[in-house]
Short mmCIF file of C-alpha atoms in Angstrom, two decimals:
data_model
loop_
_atom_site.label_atom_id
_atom_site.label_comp_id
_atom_site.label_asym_id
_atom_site.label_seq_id
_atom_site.Cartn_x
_atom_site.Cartn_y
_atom_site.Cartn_z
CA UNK A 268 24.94 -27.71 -3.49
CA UNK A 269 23.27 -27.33 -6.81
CA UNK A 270 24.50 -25.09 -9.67
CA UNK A 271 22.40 -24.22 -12.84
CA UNK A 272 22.45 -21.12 -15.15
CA UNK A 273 19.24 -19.73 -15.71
CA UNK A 274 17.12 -16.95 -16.67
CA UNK A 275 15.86 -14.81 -14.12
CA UNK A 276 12.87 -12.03 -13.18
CA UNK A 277 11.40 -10.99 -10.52
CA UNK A 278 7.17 -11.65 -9.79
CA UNK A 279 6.29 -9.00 -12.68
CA UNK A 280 8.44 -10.82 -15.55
CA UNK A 281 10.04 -7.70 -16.08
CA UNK A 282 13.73 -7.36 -18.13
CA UNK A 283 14.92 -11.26 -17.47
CA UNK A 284 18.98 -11.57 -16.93
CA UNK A 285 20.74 -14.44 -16.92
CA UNK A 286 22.83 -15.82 -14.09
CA UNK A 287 24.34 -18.86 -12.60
CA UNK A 288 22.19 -19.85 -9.54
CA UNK A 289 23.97 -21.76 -6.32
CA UNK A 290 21.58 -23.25 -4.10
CA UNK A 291 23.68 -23.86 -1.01
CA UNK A 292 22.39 -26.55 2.21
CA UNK A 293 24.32 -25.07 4.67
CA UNK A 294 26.35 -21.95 5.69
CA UNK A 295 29.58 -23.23 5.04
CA UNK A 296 28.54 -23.34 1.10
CA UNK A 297 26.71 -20.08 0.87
CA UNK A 298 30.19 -18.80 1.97
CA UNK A 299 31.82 -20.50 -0.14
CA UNK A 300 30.18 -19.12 -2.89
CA UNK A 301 30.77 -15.49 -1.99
CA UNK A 302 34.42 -16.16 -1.40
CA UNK A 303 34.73 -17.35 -5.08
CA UNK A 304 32.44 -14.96 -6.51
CA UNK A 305 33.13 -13.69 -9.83
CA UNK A 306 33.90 -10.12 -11.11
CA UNK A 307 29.82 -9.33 -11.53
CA UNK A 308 29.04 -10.41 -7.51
CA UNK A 309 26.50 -11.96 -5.94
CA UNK A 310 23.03 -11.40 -4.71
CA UNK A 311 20.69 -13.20 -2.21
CA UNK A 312 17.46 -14.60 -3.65
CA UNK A 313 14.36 -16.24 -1.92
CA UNK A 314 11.01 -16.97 -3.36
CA UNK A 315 11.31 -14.17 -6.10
CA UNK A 316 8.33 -12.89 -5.07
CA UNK A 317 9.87 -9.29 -5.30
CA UNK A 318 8.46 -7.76 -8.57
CA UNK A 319 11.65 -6.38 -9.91
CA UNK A 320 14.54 -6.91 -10.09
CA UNK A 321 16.17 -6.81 -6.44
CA UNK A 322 17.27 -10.51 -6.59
CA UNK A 323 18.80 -10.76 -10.26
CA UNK A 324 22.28 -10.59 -11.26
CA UNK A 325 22.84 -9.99 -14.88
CA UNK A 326 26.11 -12.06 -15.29
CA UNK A 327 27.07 -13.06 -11.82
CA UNK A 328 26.30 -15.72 -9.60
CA UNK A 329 22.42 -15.29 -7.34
CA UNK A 330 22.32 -16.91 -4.08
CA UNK A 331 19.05 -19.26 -3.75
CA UNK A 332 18.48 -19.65 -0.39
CA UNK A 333 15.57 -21.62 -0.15
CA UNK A 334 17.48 -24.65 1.03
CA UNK A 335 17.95 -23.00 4.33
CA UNK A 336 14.67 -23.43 5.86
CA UNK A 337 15.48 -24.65 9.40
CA UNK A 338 12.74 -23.49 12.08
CA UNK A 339 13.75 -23.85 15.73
CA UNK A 340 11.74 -23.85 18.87
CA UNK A 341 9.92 -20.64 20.53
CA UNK A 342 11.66 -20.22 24.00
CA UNK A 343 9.89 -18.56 27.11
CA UNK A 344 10.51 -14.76 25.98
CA UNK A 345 8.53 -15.66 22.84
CA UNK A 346 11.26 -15.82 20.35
CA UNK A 347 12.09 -17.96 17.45
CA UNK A 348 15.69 -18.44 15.76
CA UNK A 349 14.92 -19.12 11.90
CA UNK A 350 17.33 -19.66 8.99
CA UNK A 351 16.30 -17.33 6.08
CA UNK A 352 15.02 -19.44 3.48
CA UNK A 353 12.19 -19.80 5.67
CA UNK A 354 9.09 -18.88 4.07
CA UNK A 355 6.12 -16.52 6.37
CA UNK A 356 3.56 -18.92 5.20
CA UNK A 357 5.59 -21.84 6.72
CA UNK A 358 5.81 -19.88 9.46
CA UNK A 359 3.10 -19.39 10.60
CA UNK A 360 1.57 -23.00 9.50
CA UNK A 361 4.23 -23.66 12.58
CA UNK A 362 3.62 -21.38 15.09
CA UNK A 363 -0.08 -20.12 15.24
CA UNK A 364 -0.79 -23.72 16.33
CA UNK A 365 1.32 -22.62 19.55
CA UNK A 366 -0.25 -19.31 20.01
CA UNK A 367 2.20 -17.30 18.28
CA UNK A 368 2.28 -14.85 15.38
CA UNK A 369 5.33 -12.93 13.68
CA UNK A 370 4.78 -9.09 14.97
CA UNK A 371 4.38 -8.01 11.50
CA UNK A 372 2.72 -9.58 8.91
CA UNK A 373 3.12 -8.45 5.35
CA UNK A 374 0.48 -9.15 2.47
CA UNK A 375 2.33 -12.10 1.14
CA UNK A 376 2.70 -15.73 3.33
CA UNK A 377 5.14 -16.29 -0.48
CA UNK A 378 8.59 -14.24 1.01
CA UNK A 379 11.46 -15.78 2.98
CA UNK A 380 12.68 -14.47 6.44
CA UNK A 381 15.56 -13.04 4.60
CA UNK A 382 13.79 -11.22 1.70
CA UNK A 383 11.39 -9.62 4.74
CA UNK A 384 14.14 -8.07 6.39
CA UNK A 385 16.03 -7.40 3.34
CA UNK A 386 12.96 -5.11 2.15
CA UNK A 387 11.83 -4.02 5.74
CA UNK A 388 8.90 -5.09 4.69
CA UNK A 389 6.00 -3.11 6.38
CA UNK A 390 2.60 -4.79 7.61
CA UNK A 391 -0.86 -3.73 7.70
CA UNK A 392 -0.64 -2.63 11.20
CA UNK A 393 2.59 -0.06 10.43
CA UNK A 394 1.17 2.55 12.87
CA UNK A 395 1.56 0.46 15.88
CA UNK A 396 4.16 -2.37 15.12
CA UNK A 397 6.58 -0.55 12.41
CA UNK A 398 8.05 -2.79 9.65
CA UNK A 399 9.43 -6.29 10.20
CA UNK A 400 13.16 -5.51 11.06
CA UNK A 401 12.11 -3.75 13.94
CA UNK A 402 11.15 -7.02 15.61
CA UNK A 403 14.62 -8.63 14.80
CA UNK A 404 16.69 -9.23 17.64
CA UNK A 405 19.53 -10.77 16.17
CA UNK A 406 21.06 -11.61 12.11
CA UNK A 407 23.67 -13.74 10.58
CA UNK A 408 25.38 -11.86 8.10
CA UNK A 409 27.63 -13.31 5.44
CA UNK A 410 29.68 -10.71 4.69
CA UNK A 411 32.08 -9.75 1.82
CA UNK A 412 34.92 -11.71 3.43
CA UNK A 413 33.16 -14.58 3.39
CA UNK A 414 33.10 -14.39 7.35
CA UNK A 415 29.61 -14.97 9.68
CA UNK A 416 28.75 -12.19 11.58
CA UNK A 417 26.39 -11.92 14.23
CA UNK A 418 24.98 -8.49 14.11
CA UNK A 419 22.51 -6.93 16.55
CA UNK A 420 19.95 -3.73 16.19
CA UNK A 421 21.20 -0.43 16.88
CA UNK A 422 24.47 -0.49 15.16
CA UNK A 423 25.05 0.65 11.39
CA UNK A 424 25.45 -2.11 9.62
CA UNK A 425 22.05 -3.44 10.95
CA UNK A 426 20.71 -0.70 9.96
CA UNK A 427 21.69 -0.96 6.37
CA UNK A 428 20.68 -4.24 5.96
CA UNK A 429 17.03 -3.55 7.37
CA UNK A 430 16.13 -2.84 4.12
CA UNK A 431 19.26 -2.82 2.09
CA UNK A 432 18.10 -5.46 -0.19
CA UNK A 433 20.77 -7.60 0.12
CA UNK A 434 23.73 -5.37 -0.43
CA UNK A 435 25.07 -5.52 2.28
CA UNK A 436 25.59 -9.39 3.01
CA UNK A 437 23.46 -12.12 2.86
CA UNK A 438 20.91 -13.01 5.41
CA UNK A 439 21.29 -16.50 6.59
CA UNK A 440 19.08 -16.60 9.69
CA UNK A 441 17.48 -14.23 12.16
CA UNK A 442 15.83 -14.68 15.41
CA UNK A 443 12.73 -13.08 15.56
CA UNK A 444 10.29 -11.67 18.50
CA UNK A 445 7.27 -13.00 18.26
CA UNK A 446 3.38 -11.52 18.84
CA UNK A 447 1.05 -14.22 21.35
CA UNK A 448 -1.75 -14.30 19.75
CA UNK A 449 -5.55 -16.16 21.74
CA UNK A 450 -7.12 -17.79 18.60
CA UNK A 451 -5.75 -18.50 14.82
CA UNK A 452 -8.82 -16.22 13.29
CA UNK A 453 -9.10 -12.97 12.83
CA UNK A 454 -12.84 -10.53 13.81
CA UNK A 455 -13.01 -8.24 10.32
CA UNK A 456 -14.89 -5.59 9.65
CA UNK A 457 -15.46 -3.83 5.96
CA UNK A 458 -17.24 -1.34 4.29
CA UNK A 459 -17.35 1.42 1.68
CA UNK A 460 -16.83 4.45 0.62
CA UNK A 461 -18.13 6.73 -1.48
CA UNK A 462 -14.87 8.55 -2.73
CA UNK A 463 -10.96 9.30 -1.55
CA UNK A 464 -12.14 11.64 0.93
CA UNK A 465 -14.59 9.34 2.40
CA UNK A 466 -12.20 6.62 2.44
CA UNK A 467 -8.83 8.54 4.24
CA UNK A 468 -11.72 10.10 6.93
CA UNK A 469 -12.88 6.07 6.99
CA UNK A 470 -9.64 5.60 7.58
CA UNK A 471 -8.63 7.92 10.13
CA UNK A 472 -12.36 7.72 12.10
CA UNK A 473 -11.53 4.45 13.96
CA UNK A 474 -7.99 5.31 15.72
CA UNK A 475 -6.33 2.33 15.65
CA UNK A 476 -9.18 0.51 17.66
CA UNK A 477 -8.63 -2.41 15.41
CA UNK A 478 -4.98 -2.69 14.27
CA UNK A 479 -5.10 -3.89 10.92
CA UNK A 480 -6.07 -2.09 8.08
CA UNK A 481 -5.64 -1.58 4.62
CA UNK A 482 -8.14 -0.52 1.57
CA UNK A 483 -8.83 -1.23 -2.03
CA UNK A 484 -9.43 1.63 -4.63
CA UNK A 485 -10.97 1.28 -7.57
CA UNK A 486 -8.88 3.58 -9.72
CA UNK A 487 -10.81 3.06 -12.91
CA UNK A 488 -13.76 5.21 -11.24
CA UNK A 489 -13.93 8.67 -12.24
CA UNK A 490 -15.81 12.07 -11.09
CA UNK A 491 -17.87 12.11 -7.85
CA UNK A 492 -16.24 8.04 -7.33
CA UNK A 493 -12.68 9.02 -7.91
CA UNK A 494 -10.89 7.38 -5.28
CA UNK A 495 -13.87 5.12 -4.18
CA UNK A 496 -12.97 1.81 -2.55
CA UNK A 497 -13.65 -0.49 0.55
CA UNK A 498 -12.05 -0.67 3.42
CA UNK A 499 -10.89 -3.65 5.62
CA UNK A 500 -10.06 -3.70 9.32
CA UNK A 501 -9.47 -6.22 11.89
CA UNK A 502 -8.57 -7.82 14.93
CA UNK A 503 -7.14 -10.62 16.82
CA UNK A 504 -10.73 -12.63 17.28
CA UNK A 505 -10.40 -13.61 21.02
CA UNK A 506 -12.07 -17.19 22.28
CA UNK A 507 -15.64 -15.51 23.34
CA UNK A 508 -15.95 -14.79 19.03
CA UNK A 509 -15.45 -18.42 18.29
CA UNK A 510 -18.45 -19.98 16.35
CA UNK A 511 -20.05 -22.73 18.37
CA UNK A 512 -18.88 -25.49 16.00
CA UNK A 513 -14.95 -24.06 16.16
CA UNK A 514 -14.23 -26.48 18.95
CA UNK A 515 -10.51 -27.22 19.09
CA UNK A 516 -9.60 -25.94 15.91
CA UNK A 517 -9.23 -22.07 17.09
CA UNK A 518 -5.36 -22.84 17.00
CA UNK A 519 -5.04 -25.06 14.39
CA UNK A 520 -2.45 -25.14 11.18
CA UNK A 521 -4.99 -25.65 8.75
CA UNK A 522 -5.80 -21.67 9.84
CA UNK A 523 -2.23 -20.44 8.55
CA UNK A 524 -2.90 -20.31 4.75
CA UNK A 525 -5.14 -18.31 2.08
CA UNK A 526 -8.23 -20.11 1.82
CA UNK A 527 -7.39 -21.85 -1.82
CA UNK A 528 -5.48 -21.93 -4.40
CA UNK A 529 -6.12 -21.01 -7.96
CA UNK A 530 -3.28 -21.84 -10.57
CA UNK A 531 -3.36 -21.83 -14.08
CA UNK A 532 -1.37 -24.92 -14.23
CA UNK A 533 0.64 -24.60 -17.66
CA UNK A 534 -0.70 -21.88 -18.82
CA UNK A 535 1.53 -18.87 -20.68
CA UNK A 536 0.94 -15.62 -19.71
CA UNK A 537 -1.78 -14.66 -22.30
CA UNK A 538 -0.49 -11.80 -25.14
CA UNK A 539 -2.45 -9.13 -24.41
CA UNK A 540 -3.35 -9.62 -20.85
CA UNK A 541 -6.71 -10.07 -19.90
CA UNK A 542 -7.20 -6.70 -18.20
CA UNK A 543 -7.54 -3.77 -20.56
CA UNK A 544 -9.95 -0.63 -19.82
CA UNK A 545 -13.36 -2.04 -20.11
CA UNK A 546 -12.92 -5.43 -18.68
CA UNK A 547 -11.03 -4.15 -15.97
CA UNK A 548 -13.71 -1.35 -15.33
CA UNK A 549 -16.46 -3.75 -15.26
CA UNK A 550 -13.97 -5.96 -12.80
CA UNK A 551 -13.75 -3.06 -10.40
CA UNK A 552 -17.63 -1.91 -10.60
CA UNK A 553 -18.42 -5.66 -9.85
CA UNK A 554 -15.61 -5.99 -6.65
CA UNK A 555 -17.36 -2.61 -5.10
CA UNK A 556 -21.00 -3.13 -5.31
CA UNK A 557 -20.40 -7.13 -4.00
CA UNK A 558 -19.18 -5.27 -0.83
CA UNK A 559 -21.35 -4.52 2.06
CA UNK A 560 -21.75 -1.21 3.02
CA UNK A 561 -20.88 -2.08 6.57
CA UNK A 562 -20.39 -5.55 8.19
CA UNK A 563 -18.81 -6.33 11.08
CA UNK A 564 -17.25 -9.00 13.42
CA UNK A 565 -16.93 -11.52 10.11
CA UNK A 566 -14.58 -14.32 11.35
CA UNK A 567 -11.55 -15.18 8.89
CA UNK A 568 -8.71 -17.71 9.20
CA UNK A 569 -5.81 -15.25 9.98
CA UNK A 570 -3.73 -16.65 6.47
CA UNK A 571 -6.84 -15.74 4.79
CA UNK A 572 -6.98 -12.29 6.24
CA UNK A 573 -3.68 -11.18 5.81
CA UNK A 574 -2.50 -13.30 2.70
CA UNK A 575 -6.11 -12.93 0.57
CA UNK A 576 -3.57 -12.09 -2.73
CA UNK A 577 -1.86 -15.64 -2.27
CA UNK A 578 -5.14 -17.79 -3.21
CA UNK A 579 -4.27 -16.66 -6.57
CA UNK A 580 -0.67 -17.06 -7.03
CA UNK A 581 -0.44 -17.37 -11.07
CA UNK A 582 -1.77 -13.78 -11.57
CA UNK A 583 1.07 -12.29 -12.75
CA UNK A 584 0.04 -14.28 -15.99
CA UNK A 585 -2.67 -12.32 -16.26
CA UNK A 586 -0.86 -9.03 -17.23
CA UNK A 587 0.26 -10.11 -20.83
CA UNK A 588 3.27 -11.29 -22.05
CA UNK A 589 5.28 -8.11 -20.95
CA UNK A 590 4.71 -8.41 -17.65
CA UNK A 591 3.45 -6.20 -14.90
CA UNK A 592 4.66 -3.31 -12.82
CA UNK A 593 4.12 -2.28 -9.40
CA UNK A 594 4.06 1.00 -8.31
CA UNK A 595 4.19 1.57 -4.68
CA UNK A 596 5.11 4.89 -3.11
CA UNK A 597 4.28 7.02 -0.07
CA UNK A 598 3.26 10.67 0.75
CA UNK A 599 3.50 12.08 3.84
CA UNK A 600 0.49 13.29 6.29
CA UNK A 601 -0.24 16.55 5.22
CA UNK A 602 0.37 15.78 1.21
CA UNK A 603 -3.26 13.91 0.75
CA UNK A 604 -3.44 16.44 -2.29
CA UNK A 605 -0.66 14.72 -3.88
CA UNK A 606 -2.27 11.47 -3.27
CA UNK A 607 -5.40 13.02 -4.75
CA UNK A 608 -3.48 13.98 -7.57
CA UNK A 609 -1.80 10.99 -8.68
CA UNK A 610 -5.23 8.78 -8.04
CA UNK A 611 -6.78 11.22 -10.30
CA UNK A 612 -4.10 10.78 -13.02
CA UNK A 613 -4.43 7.29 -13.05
CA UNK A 614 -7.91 7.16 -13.19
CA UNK A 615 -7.84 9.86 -15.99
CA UNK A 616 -5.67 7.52 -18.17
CA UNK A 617 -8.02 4.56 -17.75
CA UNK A 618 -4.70 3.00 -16.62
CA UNK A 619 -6.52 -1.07 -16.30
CA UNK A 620 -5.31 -1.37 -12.81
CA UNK A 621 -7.32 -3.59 -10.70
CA UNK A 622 -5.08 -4.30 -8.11
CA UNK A 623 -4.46 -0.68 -5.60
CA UNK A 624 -3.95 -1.18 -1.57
CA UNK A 625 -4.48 2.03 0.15
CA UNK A 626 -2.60 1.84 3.84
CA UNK A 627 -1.46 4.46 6.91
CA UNK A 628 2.38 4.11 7.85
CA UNK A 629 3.22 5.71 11.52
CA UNK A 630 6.86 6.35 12.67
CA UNK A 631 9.74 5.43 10.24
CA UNK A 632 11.73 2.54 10.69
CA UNK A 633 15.53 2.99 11.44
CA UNK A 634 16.85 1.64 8.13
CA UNK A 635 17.98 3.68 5.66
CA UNK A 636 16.46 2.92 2.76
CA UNK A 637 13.49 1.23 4.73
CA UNK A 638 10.67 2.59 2.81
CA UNK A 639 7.84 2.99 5.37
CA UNK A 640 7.78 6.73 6.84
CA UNK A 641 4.76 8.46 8.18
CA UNK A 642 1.82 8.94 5.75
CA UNK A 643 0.16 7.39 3.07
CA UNK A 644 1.11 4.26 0.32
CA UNK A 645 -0.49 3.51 -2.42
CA UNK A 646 0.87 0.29 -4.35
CA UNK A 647 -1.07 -0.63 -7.80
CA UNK A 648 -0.18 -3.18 -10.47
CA UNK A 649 -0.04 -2.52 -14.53
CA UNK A 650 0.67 -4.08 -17.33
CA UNK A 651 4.18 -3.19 -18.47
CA UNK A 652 3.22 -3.17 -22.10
CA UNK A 653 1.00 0.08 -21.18
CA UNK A 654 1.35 2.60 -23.79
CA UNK A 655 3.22 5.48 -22.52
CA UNK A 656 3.55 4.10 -19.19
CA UNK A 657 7.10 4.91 -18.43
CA UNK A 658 7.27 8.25 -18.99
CA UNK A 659 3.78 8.34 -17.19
CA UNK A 660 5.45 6.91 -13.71
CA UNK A 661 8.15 9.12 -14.42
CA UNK A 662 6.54 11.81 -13.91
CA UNK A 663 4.70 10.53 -10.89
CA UNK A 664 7.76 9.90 -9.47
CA UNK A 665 8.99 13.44 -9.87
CA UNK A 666 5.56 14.71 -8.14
CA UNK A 667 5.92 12.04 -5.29
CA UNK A 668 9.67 13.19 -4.88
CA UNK A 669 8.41 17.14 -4.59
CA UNK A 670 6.09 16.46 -2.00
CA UNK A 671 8.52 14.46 -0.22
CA UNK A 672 7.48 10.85 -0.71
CA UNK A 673 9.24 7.92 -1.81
CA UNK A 674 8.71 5.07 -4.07
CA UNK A 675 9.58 1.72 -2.86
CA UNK A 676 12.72 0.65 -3.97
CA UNK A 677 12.02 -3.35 -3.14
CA UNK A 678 8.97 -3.41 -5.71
CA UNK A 679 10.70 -0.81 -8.20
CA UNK A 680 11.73 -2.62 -11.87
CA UNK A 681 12.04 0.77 -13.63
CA UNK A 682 12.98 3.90 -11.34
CA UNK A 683 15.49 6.67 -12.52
CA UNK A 684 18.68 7.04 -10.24
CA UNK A 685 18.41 10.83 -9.66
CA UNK A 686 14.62 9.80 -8.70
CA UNK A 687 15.88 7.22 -5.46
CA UNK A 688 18.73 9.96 -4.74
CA UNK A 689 16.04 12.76 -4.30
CA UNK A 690 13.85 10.48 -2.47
CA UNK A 691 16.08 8.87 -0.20
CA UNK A 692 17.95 11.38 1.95
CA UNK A 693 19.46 8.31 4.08
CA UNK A 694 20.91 6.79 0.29
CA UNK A 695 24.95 8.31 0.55
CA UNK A 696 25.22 6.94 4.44
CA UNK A 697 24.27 3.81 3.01
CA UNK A 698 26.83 3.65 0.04
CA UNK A 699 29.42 5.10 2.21
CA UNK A 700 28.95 2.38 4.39
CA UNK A 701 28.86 -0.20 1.53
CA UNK A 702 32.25 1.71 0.39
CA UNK A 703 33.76 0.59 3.78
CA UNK A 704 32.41 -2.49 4.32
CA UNK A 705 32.48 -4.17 0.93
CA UNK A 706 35.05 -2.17 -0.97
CA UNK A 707 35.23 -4.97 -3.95
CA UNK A 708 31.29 -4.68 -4.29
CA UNK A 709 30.97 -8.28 -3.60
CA UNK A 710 27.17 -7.85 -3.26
CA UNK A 711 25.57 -6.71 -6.31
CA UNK A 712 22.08 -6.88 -8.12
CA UNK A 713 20.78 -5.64 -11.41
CA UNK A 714 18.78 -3.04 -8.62
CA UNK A 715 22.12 -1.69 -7.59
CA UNK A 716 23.41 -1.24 -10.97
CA UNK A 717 20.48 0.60 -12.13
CA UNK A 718 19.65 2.94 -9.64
CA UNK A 719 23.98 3.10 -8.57
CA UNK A 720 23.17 1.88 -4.95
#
C-alpha cells in the first residue's frame, strides 16, 4: 500500500485541503487504515470526478480506492460482482462485448462503482430505471470497526449509504444487476426548441417511448429564447438498425468509450477562463443553430451517447484559475415556474454558463439523501471566480428550498447547512443513524464538516 500527503479538490478545483492519501490493494489494508485512523477520519475517494468536495479530508487520512478494480464474471441471472475502484467506463469496455449494460448509466464513464452508489447517482433514463443503487443487490461495507459487512437492500444502513457519500463506511465492492442489451449502439433522435416551454412540452410529448433523454439549454439566450435548447433522446438500436458495413462489430469494446479524447496535455488552467459573456454567448448561438431541427434514428456508439462530456476530459481548465462550480438541483412536477424562474435569473445575469443538462426524474429512490425525486434537474457549470456568484446561488437555493426542491449534495462545493437541512427532510434519520453506527465519526469529509452531516 502506498502512502503520500497531498493536496486535494474535487473536478471543479474548488477550496484544495491537504491530506495523507492510502492507496490500499486489498481489503485487509483498506481496513487497516480505518482501524488506525487519526482524530480527523477518513473518507473514500475514487476518480475525483465529484466537483466538490465529497472525497477530501482536510487533515485526515482519504481512502484511494482505485487499486481495487477487480471485475468478475456475469452469471446466468445477469449479475456482476465488482470491487469499487472499478471505473463505469471499464465497465462497460467489459461487458457490452457480452451483451450487457449496467441498468443505469450516468453522464460520466470517469466514476468508480463505489462513488456511483455513494452519490446514487441518477441516469438519463430516471423515470423508468431510478438511480444506480436501486440495481444493487448486494455491498461490502467497511465499517467504523474496521469489520466487513455484507449488507443487502431494504435495511437502514443500505439505505444510508445509497447516497450517503461515504459516511457511512467505505464501499469496497458491490454486485450489480445488469440490463441485456441486442447491439453496443444506440438509435438517437434530436431536435430543438424554440424556448423552455417548448422544450418541457418536447419533453413530456414522447412518453417515455424512447428511454433516454436529457436536454441542453442555452442559458445565455434571453426574451422570446429564454430557455431555448435541444433535446436528445434515444434507444437501444436493435440488429435490423445496423448499417450494412457494421458486420460483427455491433458488440464490440471499441463501442464502450466517448468517441475521442481531447486533453490539453500540460496546460494550466488559463487565468481568466476562456468563457466570459460574449464568447460564451457566441459558443451557445453556434451549438443551437448546428442542431437539426429534427433528425432521427442517428446511430451512436452507446459510450458516445451517454458519456459525450468525457471526449473532453481537461475542461475543467477551461473555467480559470478559480475553478468551476456546479449547480445541480431539482423542482418538483408542478413547480416548472420555479424552474422558469431560476433559468430566467441566470440568463438575466449573463452568468457564461455553457454547460446546462435539462432531465425528468420519476419516483424517488429509497436513500435518504439520494437526490433524485420526481420532477425536474437542472445542473449548469460556472466559473467560481464569478462576481457575486455566491450570494447569487444562495439565493437560488433558498427559492429551490421554498418550492420544495433540492440541490445535489454530491456536486455541491459551497451550500449553507440550514440550506441541506430544509431541503432534505430524510437528513436527521441519517445522522441518527451515523450517531449509532459510527459514534467516533470515523468517516468524515470536508462535505460533512461543512454542511454538519
Amino acid at each position: 500500500m502506498s502512502v503520500d500527503t497531498v493536496s486535494l479538490t474535487g473536478w471543479g478545483r474548488t477550496a484544495p485541503t491537504t491530506a495523507v492519501r492510502f492507496r490500499p490493494r486489498t481489503h485487509e489494508e483498506a481496513a487497516a487504515v480505518v482501524r488506525g485512523r487519526g482524530p480527523r477520519g477518513v473518507i473514500a475517494r475514487g476518480l475525483g470526478r465529484s466537483p466538490g468536495d465529497a472525497a477530501q479530508n482536510a487533515g485526515g487520512s482519504v481512502l484511494d480506492l482505485t487499486g481495487l478494480a477487480r471485475v468478475g464474471g456475469v452469471d446466468a441471472a445477469g449479475a456482476v460482482r465488482c470491487d469499487a475502484g472499478v471505473s463505469l467506463e471499464r465497465l462497460l469496455r467489459v461487458l457490452l462485448p457480452l451483451g450487457w449494460l449496467p441498468p443505469v448509466v450516468p453522464g460520466t464513464g470517469r466514476v468508480t462503482v463505489g462513488g456511483a452508489i455513494a452519490s446514487d447517482l441518477p441516469g438519463l433514463d430516471h423515470r423508468r430505471s431510478g438511480s444506480f443503487a436501486r440495481h444493487v443487490s448486494a455491498l461490502e461495507l467497511l465499517t467504523a470497526d474496521g469489520e466487513v459487512r455484507t449488507v443487502l437492500p431494504g435495511t437502514a444502513l443500505f439505505d444510508s449509504t445509497a447516497g450517503g457519500l461515504g459516511l457511512t463506511g467505505v464501499i469496497l465492492g458491490a454486485t450489480l444487476r445488469l440490463r441485456r442489451v441486442p447491439t453496443a449502439l444506440m438509435s438517437v433522435s434530436t431536435e430543438r426548441a424554440e424556448d423552455l416551454d417548448d422544450l418541457l412540452a418536447r419533453f413530456t410529448a414522447g412518453g417515455d417511448r424512447l428511454p433516454y433523454a436529457s436536454a441542453w439549454i442555452d442559458l445565455m439566450a434571453r426574451g422570446r429564447a429564454t430557455g431555448r435548447g435541444i433535446l436528445t433522446r434515444g434507444e437501444h438500436a436493435t440488429p435490423d438498425m445496423r448499417p450494412a458495413h457494421a458486420g460483427r462489430t455491433l458488440l464490440s469494446s471499441r463501442s464502450g468509450g466517448a468517441r475521442g479524447r481531447f486533453r490539453l496535455p500540460g496546460w494550466p488552467p488559463v487565468p481568466g477562463g476562456l468563457f466570459g459573456p460574449a464568447p460564451a454567448a457566441l459558443y451557445n448561438e453556434v451549438r443551437y443553430r448546428g442542431a437539426p431541427r429534427a433528425r432521427t434514428g442517428e446511430l451512436r456508439p452507446v459510450g458516445a451517447f451517454f458519456h459525450a462530456a468525457d471526449a473532453f476530459p481537461d475542461a475543467n481548465l477551461l473555467y480559470g484559475r478559480g475553478g468551476l462550480v456546479r449547480y445541480r438541483f431539482a423542482v418538483g412536477y408542478g413547480q416548472e415556474e420555479t424552474l422558469h424562474r431560476v433559468v430566467r435569473r441566470i440568463a438575466a445575469r449573463r452568468s457564461p454558463a455553457v454547460r446546462a443538462v435539462l432531465q425528468r426524474f420519476g419516483a424517488a429512490d429509497p436513500g435518504g439523501l439520494s437526490f433524485a425525486a420526481p420532477g425536474w434537474s437542472l445542473a449548469l457549470d460556472l466559473p467560481a471566480a464569478l462576481p457575486g456568484l455566491a450570494r447569487f446561488l444562495d439565493d437560488v437555493d433558498e427559492e429551490v428550498a421554498a418550492a420544495g426542491g433540492r440541490v445535489c449534495l454530491a456536486k455541491d462545493s459551497r451550500m449553507r447547512p440550514e440550506a441541506a437541512a430544509a431541503m432534505y427532510p430524510g437528513l436527521a434519520g441519517f445522522r441518527e443513524l451515523r450517531a449509532r453506527l459510527d459514534p467516533t465519526e470515523a468517516f468524515r469529509s470536508d462535505l460533512s464538516r461543512r454542511l454538519g452531516l
